[in-house]
Structures are given as structure tokens and as C-alpha cells.
Amino acid sequence: SDQQPPSPQQQRQSTQHRGSGNSTKRVNAAFVILVQNKELHDMRKAMRMLESTFNSKYGYPYIFLNDEPFTEHFKTHIMATTNAPVKFGQIPKEHWSYPAHINQTHAALCRKDMEMRQVPYGASESYRHMCRFESGFVAQHELVKDLEFYWRVEPGVEFSCELDFDPFLFMKTKKLKYGFTIALPEFVDTIPTLWDNVKRYMKLHPEHLHKRNSLEWLSYDDGETYNNCHFWTNFEIVSVPFLQSKAYMDLFRLLDDAGGFFYERWGDAPVRSIAAALTLDRKEIHFFNEIGYRHGIYEHCPESPALQLKCACDPEDNFGKCCLS
Ligand code: GDP
Ligand code: MN
């Protein structure tokens, strides 16, 4: 009878107890994933890599969010990709629709104009709802709001390094609020008036500006103009209370009232990055060098020989930390 293979449950428990990630140390955290039914296959590929490099040892839950209901087919195939708990949630209509003050006729004209100028996602209405949701509402969702941290994952992303530590526990222990792997400049045509509104926020709410903030990372002229640097938020490990804080929400509401999510095409990445850089202590923002990560054409691949042994990525492909000196 000792030839009997262990049940998946036993296997999972034994792996959980092996590494440093035993359940007593597990953080109140989860992967949070905004995704569409049609992205199932790319989603499972990303999960498979996340499981094999990290989560099979830790068993952190997955939370899937969608503006539409997930199909049974999607749910079945997602659940077959992990032993960890999985939850599926729908986004409330008021977090994925036009606020009353938006002139939708004007918004449609802006989209047409941006389409003609070939601004990335300039023509897309759904992309704008997505960016507004990620900017202001993800941390209010019923399934997310009580977490301490979440790790954002997208379909099709790749994780290339074996992790022998728990990034959530690292964030918690070091009292970090925001973790990233890639930083790069935003397309200027998507944010013509974003910085003017940020300057209005800084004047209106000096109490929200941290005394050890990172303004000098966002601006080379002491706040006069934005240098377009942002963390690439398709990867982020973030404190949920930070996204719920008054400082964060005051910025989001001011920006939402200004209408730029719809009249321009403000992304959640610059919004998140500006909020983090202005309202957090710079020591609360962390670059996760150990996490090899690729989204589309950009990749972070750690260069140190020791880390290379744990990674399957080409350091020549490294995009590095553009914008960070
Ligand atoms: P990009 O990374 O900026 O090129 O944009 P993506 O197409 O990858 O979208 C960013 C994230 O939002 C991905 O996780 C998508 O699955 C998700 N997303 C984008 N548009 C929608 C949408 O209309 N509905 C849902 N449910 N998710 C979306
Ligand atoms: Mn993406």
C-alpha cells in the first residue's frame, strides 16, 4: 500500500510544508486577474508558469474578475490549472460604465480623433473602462477589498525565474506598499492633460504628499512637467489599503472628474505610478529584481550570475529599469 500515489490534496500539503512558505506564514493575499473569457488559453499558460516558478509551493488563491459573467468552460479549465483556491467575480456596472458627468458624444469624437492619430488603443471604449476600473475600483471589489496585498497577473505573461521566497511575505515584512519589475515611459498622446490635473492635486492636497516622496522620479524639473515614467502595472504587487487610502482615492476622484479616462486615454499605469510616487515613502516602493517577467515585447530578466541559475531568460533581452537612475 505504500505504492499508493498520494492524493492531489496530500501532494499539495507536502509541497506547502517543504519550502519556507508554510501556511502559518502565508499572507492575506491573492493573485487578482482581470480577464475575458476569450483569453482562456493565454491565461492558463501564464498560470502554469506562475505555478511552476512559485505558487505550487505556496498555494495563494486566484481571484478572476470580468465585466461579463465567466463561462462554465472558462471556470472549469482555470480550476484544472491549479490546486490553489479560485474565485470568480463580476464587476459591478457602476465600476465599468460612464459616470454621469461624461459627455459621451464628446468622448466618441475624442476616440475617433485618437484613432486617426493612431494612438495605441485610442479607438477603444472597453480599454478605457478597463483603465478606469484598474485605476479606481479594483481594490473596492468584494473579493479584493479585504486582502492585504494582491499580485496582478494578465493572460499571456511569462515568469521565467524560480522563486525561493514569498514576495507577499517580503512586502509585509519590509512594510512595502508597491512592487514592480518594469518601468518605462508612457505614450504622451494618451495623457496630454494628466499632469496639469496632478499639479492641481498637489496644490489642493499638500497633506497627501509624502515628505520622502519620489517626485524627482516623475519629473526632471521639480514638478513642472511629467517625464512620462511609469511602472508597468500589468505586473504589480500592491498593498490594497494603499489603493483604498484617502490620498489615493482623492487623486483618482479628481482625475475621474476631469474626464481624461474618456476624453483622453489615461492608463492605470501612469495613474498608479504617480499616486505611489507622490503619496508613499520612496522606501515603500520596491523593484523585484528576482522576478523574471515578460509581457509582450518587454521583459525583465535578472542579470546576476547567481540569479541566472534560477532563471530561463536571456539577460540580453532585459528591458531594465528605463526612467530609473
Ligand atoms: P495591454 O496590456 O495594455 O496591451 O492591454 P490588455 O489587452 O492586455 O488588457 C489589460 C488587462 O485587462 C488584461 O488582463 C485583459 O485581459 C484585461 N482586459 C482588457 N479589456 C478588457 C475587457 O473589456 N473586459 C475584461 N474583462 N478584461 C479586459
Ligand atoms: Mn496586457
Coordinates of N, CA and C and ligand atoms in Angstrom, one line a residue, residues 121 154-155 157 234 295, ligand 2:
Y121 N -4.6 51.9 -28.6 CA -6.0 51.7 -28.0 C -6.8 53.0 -28.1
E154 N -1.7 39.0 -15.8 CA -2.5 39.1 -17.1 C -2.3 37.9 -17.9
P155 N -3.3 37.6 -18.8 CA -3.1 36.5 -19.7 C -1.9 36.7 -20.6
V157 N 1.3 36.5 -20.0 CA 2.6 37.0 -19.4 C 3.4 35.7 -19.1
N234 N 0.9 46.0 -15.5 CA 0.4 44.6 -15.8 C 1.0 43.6 -14.9
H295 N 6.0 40.6 -20.6 CA 4.7 41.0 -21.1 C 4.9 41.5 -22.5
Ligands
MN2 MN -1.6 43.1 -21.4

